PDB file of C-alpha atoms in Angstrom:
ATOM      1  CA  UNK A 291      10.198   3.276  21.411  1.00 82.00           C
ATOM      2  CA  UNK A 292       9.874  -0.414  20.494  1.00 94.00           C
ATOM      3  CA  UNK A 293      11.682  -2.502  17.880  1.00 97.00           C
ATOM      4  CA  UNK A 294       9.456  -5.449  17.016  1.00 97.00           C
ATOM      5  CA  UNK A 295      10.232  -8.434  14.818  1.00 98.00           C
ATOM      6  CA  UNK A 296       6.813  -8.835  13.233  1.00 98.00           C
ATOM      7  CA  UNK A 297       7.505 -12.299  11.810  1.00 98.00           C
ATOM      8  CA  UNK A 298       9.588 -15.129  13.237  1.00 98.00           C
ATOM      9  CA  UNK A 299       9.106 -18.845  13.858  1.00 98.00           C
ATOM     10  CA  UNK A 300      10.344 -19.424  17.399  1.00 97.00           C
ATOM     11  CA  UNK A 301       8.992 -22.984  17.587  1.00 97.00           C
ATOM     12  CA  UNK A 302      11.186 -24.083  14.663  1.00 97.00           C
ATOM     13  CA  UNK A 303      13.499 -27.053  15.152  1.00 97.00           C
ATOM     14  CA  UNK A 304      16.453 -24.777  14.404  1.00 98.00           C
ATOM     15  CA  UNK A 305      15.902 -23.118  17.798  1.00 98.00           C
ATOM     16  CA  UNK A 306      15.224 -26.253  19.837  1.00 97.00           C
ATOM     17  CA  UNK A 307      18.654 -26.391  21.467  1.00 98.00           C
ATOM     18  CA  UNK A 308      19.257 -22.743  22.382  1.00 98.00           C
ATOM     19  CA  UNK A 309      16.108 -20.630  22.198  1.00 98.00           C
ATOM     20  CA  UNK A 310      16.743 -18.770  25.503  1.00 98.00           C
ATOM     21  CA  UNK A 311      20.187 -17.731  24.269  1.00 98.00           C
ATOM     22  CA  UNK A 312      18.799 -16.708  20.866  1.00 98.00           C
ATOM     23  CA  UNK A 313      16.181 -14.508  22.508  1.00 98.00           C
ATOM     24  CA  UNK A 314      18.665 -13.052  24.973  1.00 97.00           C
ATOM     25  CA  UNK A 315      20.866 -12.109  22.044  1.00 98.00           C
ATOM     26  CA  UNK A 316      17.917 -10.386  20.377  1.00 98.00           C
ATOM     27  CA  UNK A 317      17.311  -8.382  23.541  1.00 98.00           C
ATOM     28  CA  UNK A 318      20.989  -7.446  23.734  1.00 98.00           C
ATOM     29  CA  UNK A 319      20.830  -6.128  20.155  1.00 97.00           C
ATOM     30  CA  UNK A 320      17.924  -3.815  20.917  1.00 97.00           C
ATOM     31  CA  UNK A 321      14.985  -5.933  19.799  1.00 98.00           C
ATOM     32  CA  UNK A 322      12.180  -5.415  22.320  1.00 97.00           C
ATOM     33  CA  UNK A 323       9.465  -7.741  21.034  1.00 97.00           C
ATOM     34  CA  UNK A 324       8.677 -10.635  18.705  1.00 98.00           C
ATOM     35  CA  UNK A 325       5.574 -11.883  16.926  1.00 98.00           C
ATOM     36  CA  UNK A 326       5.717 -15.692  16.844  1.00 98.00           C
ATOM     37  CA  UNK A 327       3.961 -16.755  13.646  1.00 98.00           C
ATOM     38  CA  UNK A 328       2.315 -20.143  13.236  1.00 97.00           C
ATOM     39  CA  UNK A 329       2.118 -22.638  10.411  1.00 97.00           C
ATOM     40  CA  UNK A 330      -0.166 -25.417  11.713  1.00 98.00           C
ATOM     41  CA  UNK A 331      -2.502 -26.042  14.679  1.00 98.00           C
ATOM     42  CA  UNK A 332      -0.239 -28.910  15.771  1.00 97.00           C
ATOM     43  CA  UNK A 333       2.490 -26.352  16.441  1.00 96.00           C
ATOM     44  CA  UNK A 334       0.399 -23.817  18.375  1.00 98.00           C
ATOM     45  CA  UNK A 335       1.353 -25.235  21.825  1.00 97.00           C
ATOM     46  CA  UNK A 336       5.058 -25.061  20.929  1.00 97.00           C
ATOM     47  CA  UNK A 337       4.546 -21.476  19.764  1.00 97.00           C
ATOM     48  CA  UNK A 338       3.059 -20.544  23.120  1.00 98.00           C
ATOM     49  CA  UNK A 339       5.919 -22.171  25.013  1.00 98.00           C
ATOM     50  CA  UNK A 340       8.392 -20.249  22.852  1.00 98.00           C
ATOM     51  CA  UNK A 341       6.543 -17.012  23.596  1.00 97.00           C
ATOM     52  CA  UNK A 342       6.845 -17.719  27.316  1.00 97.00           C
ATOM     53  CA  UNK A 343      10.583 -18.238  26.826  1.00 98.00           C
ATOM     54  CA  UNK A 344      10.786 -14.885  25.057  1.00 97.00           C
ATOM     55  CA  UNK A 345       9.040 -13.119  27.921  1.00 97.00           C
ATOM     56  CA  UNK A 346      11.405 -14.747  30.402  1.00 97.00           C
ATOM     57  CA  UNK A 347      14.270 -13.283  28.338  1.00 96.00           C
ATOM     58  CA  UNK A 348      12.823  -9.791  28.777  1.00 96.00           C
ATOM     59  CA  UNK A 349      11.085  -9.492  25.435  1.00 97.00           C
ATOM     60  CA  UNK A 350       7.468  -8.798  24.691  1.00 97.00           C
ATOM     61  CA  UNK A 351       5.929 -11.666  22.721  1.00 97.00           C
ATOM     62  CA  UNK A 352       2.666 -12.225  20.886  1.00 97.00           C
ATOM     63  CA  UNK A 353       1.234 -14.930  18.689  1.00 97.00           C
ATOM     64  CA  UNK A 354      -0.191 -15.008  15.188  1.00 98.00           C
ATOM     65  CA  UNK A 355      -1.845 -18.368  14.581  1.00 98.00           C
ATOM     66  CA  UNK A 356      -2.839 -19.939  11.304  1.00 98.00           C
ATOM     67  CA  UNK A 357      -2.303 -22.735   8.800  1.00 98.00           C
ATOM     68  CA  UNK A 358       0.334 -22.061   6.161  1.00 98.00           C
ATOM     69  CA  UNK A 359      -0.460 -23.027   2.550  1.00 98.00           C
ATOM     70  CA  UNK A 360       2.391 -25.564   2.630  1.00 97.00           C
ATOM     71  CA  UNK A 361       0.261 -27.502   5.119  1.00 97.00           C
ATOM     72  CA  UNK A 362      -2.872 -27.350   2.956  1.00 97.00           C
ATOM     73  CA  UNK A 363      -2.490 -30.998   1.946  1.00 94.00           C
ATOM     74  CA  UNK A 364      -2.367 -32.067   5.608  1.00 95.00           C
ATOM     75  CA  UNK A 365      -4.703 -29.698   7.480  1.00 97.00           C
ATOM     76  CA  UNK A 366      -8.278 -29.363   6.287  1.00 97.00           C
ATOM     77  CA  UNK A 367     -10.465 -26.285   6.534  1.00 98.00           C
ATOM     78  CA  UNK A 368     -12.403 -27.571   9.542  1.00 98.00           C
ATOM     79  CA  UNK A 369      -9.248 -28.447  11.468  1.00 98.00           C
ATOM     80  CA  UNK A 370      -7.645 -25.096  10.669  1.00 98.00           C
ATOM     81  CA  UNK A 371     -10.660 -23.115  11.868  1.00 98.00           C
ATOM     82  CA  UNK A 372     -11.050 -25.334  14.947  1.00 98.00           C
ATOM     83  CA  UNK A 373      -7.432 -24.606  15.830  1.00 98.00           C
ATOM     84  CA  UNK A 374      -8.085 -20.878  15.621  1.00 98.00           C
ATOM     85  CA  UNK A 375     -11.186 -21.220  17.781  1.00 98.00           C
ATOM     86  CA  UNK A 376      -9.242 -23.090  20.478  1.00 97.00           C
ATOM     87  CA  UNK A 377      -6.483 -20.503  20.442  1.00 98.00           C
ATOM     88  CA  UNK A 378      -8.993 -17.656  20.689  1.00 97.00           C
ATOM     89  CA  UNK A 379     -10.060 -19.069  24.052  1.00 97.00           C
ATOM     90  CA  UNK A 380      -6.487 -19.647  25.259  1.00 96.00           C
ATOM     91  CA  UNK A 381      -4.357 -17.368  27.434  1.00 93.00           C
ATOM     92  CA  UNK A 382      -2.254 -16.454  24.391  1.00 95.00           C
ATOM     93  CA  UNK A 383      -5.030 -15.335  22.092  1.00 95.00           C
ATOM     94  CA  UNK A 384      -4.093 -14.337  18.534  1.00 97.00           C
ATOM     95  CA  UNK A 385      -3.171 -10.757  17.696  1.00 97.00           C
ATOM     96  CA  UNK A 386      -3.314 -11.806  14.027  1.00 98.00           C
ATOM     97  CA  UNK A 387      -4.145 -14.806  11.874  1.00 98.00           C
ATOM     98  CA  UNK A 388      -1.152 -16.175  10.027  1.00 97.00           C
ATOM     99  CA  UNK A 389       0.827 -17.325   8.361  1.00 98.00           C
ATOM    100  CA  UNK A 390      -1.880 -17.879   5.775  1.00 98.00           C
ATOM    101  CA  UNK A 391      -1.999 -17.300   2.058  1.00 98.00           C
ATOM    102  CA  UNK A 392      -1.330 -18.906  -1.303  1.00 98.00           C
ATOM    103  CA  UNK A 393       1.784 -20.444  -2.826  1.00 97.00           C
ATOM    104  CA  UNK A 394       1.675 -21.182  -6.557  1.00 96.00           C
ATOM    105  CA  UNK A 395       5.443 -21.673  -6.770  1.00 95.00           C
ATOM    106  CA  UNK A 396       5.808 -24.793  -4.616  1.00 94.00           C
ATOM    107  CA  UNK A 397       5.105 -28.017  -6.485  1.00 94.00           C
ATOM    108  CA  UNK A 398       2.508 -30.517  -5.336  1.00 94.00           C
ATOM    109  CA  UNK A 399      -0.023 -28.162  -3.737  1.00 96.00           C
ATOM    110  CA  UNK A 400      -3.574 -28.050  -5.083  1.00 97.00           C
ATOM    111  CA  UNK A 401      -4.643 -24.472  -5.881  1.00 97.00           C
ATOM    112  CA  UNK A 402      -8.326 -24.989  -5.072  1.00 97.00           C
ATOM    113  CA  UNK A 403      -7.523 -26.605  -1.727  1.00 98.00           C
ATOM    114  CA  UNK A 404      -5.271 -23.640  -0.925  1.00 98.00           C
ATOM    115  CA  UNK A 405      -8.014 -21.181  -1.921  1.00 98.00           C
ATOM    116  CA  UNK A 406     -10.532 -22.881   0.357  1.00 98.00           C
ATOM    117  CA  UNK A 407      -8.128 -22.949   3.301  1.00 98.00           C
ATOM    118  CA  UNK A 408      -7.097 -19.334   2.804  1.00 98.00           C
ATOM    119  CA  UNK A 409     -10.583 -17.873   2.440  1.00 98.00           C
ATOM    120  CA  UNK A 410     -11.912 -19.775   5.473  1.00 98.00           C
ATOM    121  CA  UNK A 411      -9.143 -18.345   7.642  1.00 98.00           C
ATOM    122  CA  UNK A 412      -9.537 -14.889   6.112  1.00 98.00           C
ATOM    123  CA  UNK A 413     -13.248 -14.980   6.981  1.00 98.00           C
ATOM    124  CA  UNK A 414     -12.510 -16.154  10.526  1.00 98.00           C
ATOM    125  CA  UNK A 415     -10.041 -13.298  10.983  1.00 98.00           C
ATOM    126  CA  UNK A 416     -12.603 -10.774   9.727  1.00 98.00           C
ATOM    127  CA  UNK A 417     -15.223 -12.117  12.140  1.00 98.00           C
ATOM    128  CA  UNK A 418     -12.772 -11.461  14.999  1.00 97.00           C
ATOM    129  CA  UNK A 419     -11.472  -8.130  13.601  1.00 97.00           C
ATOM    130  CA  UNK A 420      -7.948  -9.544  13.361  1.00 98.00           C
ATOM    131  CA  UNK A 421      -5.340  -8.610  10.756  1.00 98.00           C
ATOM    132  CA  UNK A 422      -3.832 -11.399   8.663  1.00 98.00           C
ATOM    133  CA  UNK A 423      -0.207 -12.228   7.894  1.00 98.00           C
ATOM    134  CA  UNK A 424      -0.024 -13.250   4.253  1.00 98.00           C
ATOM    135  CA  UNK A 425       2.303 -15.714   2.556  1.00 98.00           C
ATOM    136  CA  UNK A 426       2.650 -14.780  -1.116  1.00 97.00           C
ATOM    137  CA  UNK A 427       4.527 -16.725  -3.780  1.00 96.00           C
ATOM    138  CA  UNK A 428       3.482 -16.112  -7.398  1.00 96.00           C
ATOM    139  CA  UNK A 429       0.019 -15.529  -5.954  1.00 97.00           C
ATOM    140  CA  UNK A 430      -0.270 -11.772  -5.462  1.00 97.00           C
ATOM    141  CA  UNK A 431      -3.018 -11.316  -8.045  1.00 97.00           C
ATOM    142  CA  UNK A 432      -5.135 -14.142  -6.624  1.00 98.00           C
ATOM    143  CA  UNK A 433      -4.685 -12.865  -3.068  1.00 98.00           C
ATOM    144  CA  UNK A 434      -5.768  -9.418  -4.200  1.00 98.00           C
ATOM    145  CA  UNK A 435      -8.757 -10.990  -5.955  1.00 98.00           C
ATOM    146  CA  UNK A 436      -9.955 -12.475  -2.659  1.00 98.00           C
ATOM    147  CA  UNK A 437      -9.167  -9.370  -0.610  1.00 98.00           C
ATOM    148  CA  UNK A 438     -11.280  -7.214  -2.927  1.00 98.00           C
ATOM    149  CA  UNK A 439     -14.219  -9.596  -2.652  1.00 97.00           C
ATOM    150  CA  UNK A 440     -14.243 -10.448   1.058  1.00 97.00           C
ATOM    151  CA  UNK A 441     -14.448  -8.492   4.252  1.00 96.00           C
ATOM    152  CA  UNK A 442     -11.094  -8.245   6.034  1.00 97.00           C
ATOM    153  CA  UNK A 443      -9.223  -6.226   8.651  1.00 97.00           C
ATOM    154  CA  UNK A 444      -6.017  -5.622   6.704  1.00 98.00           C
ATOM    155  CA  UNK A 445      -2.675  -7.038   7.740  1.00 98.00           C
ATOM    156  CA  UNK A 446       0.837  -7.489   6.378  1.00 98.00           C
ATOM    157  CA  UNK A 447       2.276  -9.200   3.312  1.00 98.00           C
ATOM    158  CA  UNK A 448       5.261 -11.186   4.558  1.00 97.00           C
ATOM    159  CA  UNK A 449       8.352 -11.703   2.417  1.00 90.00           C
ATOM    160  CA  UNK A 450       6.711  -9.946  -0.513  1.00 90.00           C
ATOM    161  CA  UNK A 451       8.235 -10.992  -3.858  1.00 84.00           C
ATOM    162  CA  UNK A 452       5.869  -9.330  -6.319  1.00 86.00           C
ATOM    163  CA  UNK A 453       6.016  -6.049  -8.225  1.00 91.00           C
ATOM    164  CA  UNK A 454       5.803  -2.528  -6.885  1.00 93.00           C
ATOM    165  CA  UNK A 455       2.421  -2.140  -8.581  1.00 95.00           C
ATOM    166  CA  UNK A 456       1.116  -5.212  -6.749  1.00 96.00           C
ATOM    167  CA  UNK A 457       2.575  -3.918  -3.485  1.00 97.00           C
ATOM    168  CA  UNK A 458       0.709  -0.648  -4.002  1.00 97.00           C
ATOM    169  CA  UNK A 459      -2.520  -2.579  -4.503  1.00 98.00           C
ATOM    170  CA  UNK A 460      -1.989  -4.396  -1.202  1.00 98.00           C
ATOM    171  CA  UNK A 461      -1.364  -1.040   0.486  1.00 98.00           C
ATOM    172  CA  UNK A 462      -4.613   0.243  -1.037  1.00 98.00           C
ATOM    173  CA  UNK A 463      -6.332  -2.745   0.618  1.00 98.00           C
ATOM    174  CA  UNK A 464      -5.003  -1.641   4.024  1.00 97.00           C
ATOM    175  CA  UNK A 465      -1.949  -3.898   4.134  1.00 98.00           C
ATOM    176  CA  UNK A 466       1.604  -3.251   5.246  1.00 98.00           C
ATOM    177  CA  UNK A 467       4.630  -4.706   3.466  1.00 98.00           C
ATOM    178  CA  UNK A 468       7.027  -6.748   5.617  1.00 98.00           C
ATOM    179  CA  UNK A 469      10.673  -5.815   5.039  1.00 97.00           C
ATOM    180  CA  UNK A 470      13.155  -8.569   5.851  1.00 97.00           C
ATOM    181  CA  UNK A 471      16.757  -9.518   5.303  1.00 96.00           C
ATOM    182  CA  UNK A 472      16.327  -9.602   1.519  1.00 95.00           C
ATOM    183  CA  UNK A 473      16.920  -5.842   1.389  1.00 96.00           C
ATOM    184  CA  UNK A 474      20.453  -6.335   2.752  1.00 97.00           C
ATOM    185  CA  UNK A 475      21.497  -8.256  -0.382  1.00 96.00           C
ATOM    186  CA  UNK A 476      23.442  -5.956  -2.746  1.00 95.00           C
ATOM    187  CA  UNK A 477      21.861  -7.487  -5.845  1.00 95.00           C
ATOM    188  CA  UNK A 478      18.221  -7.062  -4.747  1.00 95.00           C
ATOM    189  CA  UNK A 479      17.779  -4.025  -6.981  1.00 95.00           C
ATOM    190  CA  UNK A 480      14.060  -4.412  -7.670  1.00 93.00           C
ATOM    191  CA  UNK A 481      13.313  -4.758  -3.974  1.00 94.00           C
ATOM    192  CA  UNK A 482      15.522  -1.782  -3.160  1.00 96.00           C
ATOM    193  CA  UNK A 483      13.574   0.376  -5.595  1.00 95.00           C
ATOM    194  CA  UNK A 484      10.275  -0.844  -4.215  1.00 95.00           C
ATOM    195  CA  UNK A 485      11.004  -0.078  -0.544  1.00 95.00           C
ATOM    196  CA  UNK A 486      12.371   3.331  -1.544  1.00 94.00           C
ATOM    197  CA  UNK A 487       9.243   4.221  -3.494  1.00 94.00           C
ATOM    198  CA  UNK A 488       6.492   2.819  -1.261  1.00 96.00           C
ATOM    199  CA  UNK A 489       5.086   5.126   1.430  1.00 96.00           C
ATOM    200  CA  UNK A 490       7.088   4.789   4.630  1.00 97.00           C
ATOM    201  CA  UNK A 491       3.744   4.494   6.411  1.00 97.00           C
ATOM    202  CA  UNK A 492       3.228   1.127   4.691  1.00 98.00           C
ATOM    203  CA  UNK A 493       6.374  -0.679   5.917  1.00 98.00           C
ATOM    204  CA  UNK A 494       7.140  -2.891   8.923  1.00 98.00           C
ATOM    205  CA  UNK A 495      10.239  -4.941   9.769  1.00 98.00           C
ATOM    206  CA  UNK A 496      10.613  -8.709  10.071  1.00 98.00           C
ATOM    207  CA  UNK A 497      13.258 -11.436  10.009  1.00 98.00           C
ATOM    208  CA  UNK A 498      11.375 -14.690   9.268  1.00 98.00           C
ATOM    209  CA  UNK A 499      13.950 -16.312  11.566  1.00 98.00           C
ATOM    210  CA  UNK A 500      15.281 -18.968  11.276  1.00 98.00           C
ATOM    211  CA  UNK A 501      14.600 -18.550   7.528  1.00 97.00           C
ATOM    212  CA  UNK A 502      15.729 -16.000   4.913  1.00 96.00           C
ATOM    213  CA  UNK A 503      18.972 -14.668   6.437  1.00 95.00           C
ATOM    214  CA  UNK A 504      20.379 -11.380   5.216  1.00 96.00           C
ATOM    215  CA  UNK A 505      23.529 -10.845   3.183  1.00 96.00           C
ATOM    216  CA  UNK A 506      25.925 -10.928   6.146  1.00 95.00           C
ATOM    217  CA  UNK A 507      24.539 -14.302   7.290  1.00 96.00           C
ATOM    218  CA  UNK A 508      24.139 -16.239   4.042  1.00 94.00           C
ATOM    219  CA  UNK A 509      24.044 -19.973   4.640  1.00 94.00           C
ATOM    220  CA  UNK A 510      23.448 -19.486   8.351  1.00 96.00           C
ATOM    221  CA  UNK A 511      20.462 -19.657  10.633  1.00 97.00           C
ATOM    222  CA  UNK A 512      18.603 -16.350  10.688  1.00 98.00           C
ATOM    223  CA  UNK A 513      18.026 -14.764  14.119  1.00 98.00           C
ATOM    224  CA  UNK A 514      15.701 -12.099  15.550  1.00 98.00           C
ATOM    225  CA  UNK A 515      18.904 -10.357  16.708  1.00 98.00           C
ATOM    226  CA  UNK A 516      19.554  -9.441  13.066  1.00 98.00           C
ATOM    227  CA  UNK A 517      16.466  -7.219  12.860  1.00 98.00           C
ATOM    228  CA  UNK A 518      18.512  -4.016  13.475  1.00 98.00           C
ATOM    229  CA  UNK A 519      20.507  -4.849  10.326  1.00 98.00           C
ATOM    230  CA  UNK A 520      17.282  -4.685   8.334  1.00 98.00           C
ATOM    231  CA  UNK A 521      16.444  -1.362  10.000  1.00 98.00           C
ATOM    232  CA  UNK A 522      19.880   0.026   9.103  1.00 98.00           C
ATOM    233  CA  UNK A 523      19.599  -1.156   5.493  1.00 97.00           C
ATOM    234  CA  UNK A 524      16.168   0.427   5.140  1.00 98.00           C
ATOM    235  CA  UNK A 525      17.416   3.704   6.620  1.00 98.00           C
ATOM    236  CA  UNK A 526      20.266   3.750   4.103  1.00 97.00           C
ATOM    237  CA  UNK A 527      17.955   3.026   1.185  1.00 96.00           C
ATOM    238  CA  UNK A 528      15.480   5.676   2.269  1.00 96.00           C
ATOM    239  CA  UNK A 529      18.207   8.205   3.115  1.00 96.00           C
ATOM    240  CA  UNK A 530      16.737   8.862   6.539  1.00 94.00           C
ATOM    241  CA  UNK A 531      17.844   8.962  10.157  1.00 94.00           C
ATOM    242  CA  UNK A 532      17.798   5.506  11.744  1.00 95.00           C
ATOM    243  CA  UNK A 533      16.276   6.719  15.003  1.00 95.00           C
ATOM    244  CA  UNK A 534      13.480   8.567  13.208  1.00 95.00           C
ATOM    245  CA  UNK A 535      12.847   5.536  11.014  1.00 97.00           C
ATOM    246  CA  UNK A 536      12.594   3.298  14.073  1.00 97.00           C
ATOM    247  CA  UNK A 537       9.981   5.640  15.541  1.00 97.00           C
ATOM    248  CA  UNK A 538       7.941   5.584  12.314  1.00 97.00           C
ATOM    249  CA  UNK A 539       8.133   1.804  12.051  1.00 97.00           C
ATOM    250  CA  UNK A 540       7.028   1.486  15.682  1.00 96.00           C
ATOM    251  CA  UNK A 541       3.914   3.523  14.884  1.00 96.00           C
ATOM    252  CA  UNK A 542       3.232   1.334  11.870  1.00 97.00           C
ATOM    253  CA  UNK A 543       3.462  -1.849  13.958  1.00 97.00           C
ATOM    254  CA  UNK A 544       1.011  -0.480  16.513  1.00 96.00           C
ATOM    255  CA  UNK A 545      -1.394   0.405  13.714  1.00 96.00           C
ATOM    256  CA  UNK A 546      -0.983  -3.005  12.082  1.00 97.00           C
ATOM    257  CA  UNK A 547      -1.951  -4.895  15.239  1.00 95.00           C
ATOM    258  CA  UNK A 548      -4.802  -2.530  16.127  1.00 86.00           C
ATOM    259  CA  UNK A 549      -3.821  -1.739  19.711  1.00 81.00           C
ATOM    260  CA  UNK A 550      -3.539  -5.403  20.730  1.00 85.00           C
ATOM    261  CA  UNK A 551       0.115  -5.169  21.737  1.00 86.00           C
ATOM    262  CA  UNK A 552       0.720  -5.412  25.475  1.00 80.00           C
ATOM    263  CA  UNK A 553       4.354  -4.966  26.373  1.00 80.00           C
ATOM    264  CA  UNK A 554       6.461  -6.959  28.814  1.00 69.00           C
ATOM    265  CA  UNK A 555       7.241  -4.747  31.787  1.00 49.00           C
ATOM    266  CA  UNK A 556      10.897  -5.700  31.394  1.00 48.00           C
ATOM    267  CA  UNK A 557      11.081  -4.526  27.767  1.00 44.00           C
TER     268      UNK A 557
END
């Protein structure tokens, strides 16, 4: 039975000095695999090197590649798609396209430019039958608008901050909801209700390391090793056995990535 961090940024500067130790710690805490998620074609080579480091530490590692909406003012549609094409031919081919999406909360980003970048990558993912990893900030309704009007292969909504009703609409579109360290915060009542009420079959676990640490690590760098804390918090909220929950989440992850996961023999 695997325990996969479905969303972390291993190429981040926060891990530059000690990535092997960080990944070894994750392995020691029972994490068996990581999905390294991209933000810009310029970072794809660093992602792949980080994935190799993860495998050397005994973890399984896979890549999701894409251009994040925060980079929409720096990476054009053609460059984003060209980056995906190059990665498709590389040894570490994508198991998903991401992190892509829309962010209407961050100042200074043009909405139409974001829409063009997102839909081009969504179309590319559909052409290659790849799920997408969605970034959503005050943009759930617009993301759902595009998903209902374009062919896609499902995916996961990362760090979801919308309503339960919106979450249910994503699930209806074939998406999973990524559950991260936010559920460990005692005051996250709306999120607690949402993850209790959504079908268990629609949930996967993530950390977003080095970002979005849980309650026990506020103000610190987030780590993939903290993923079991998210599992434990979800088990408590759902009132279920942690081992059984881990088995269900493992099945969800396999379904999300459509059989593309190949595990490190050491994991």
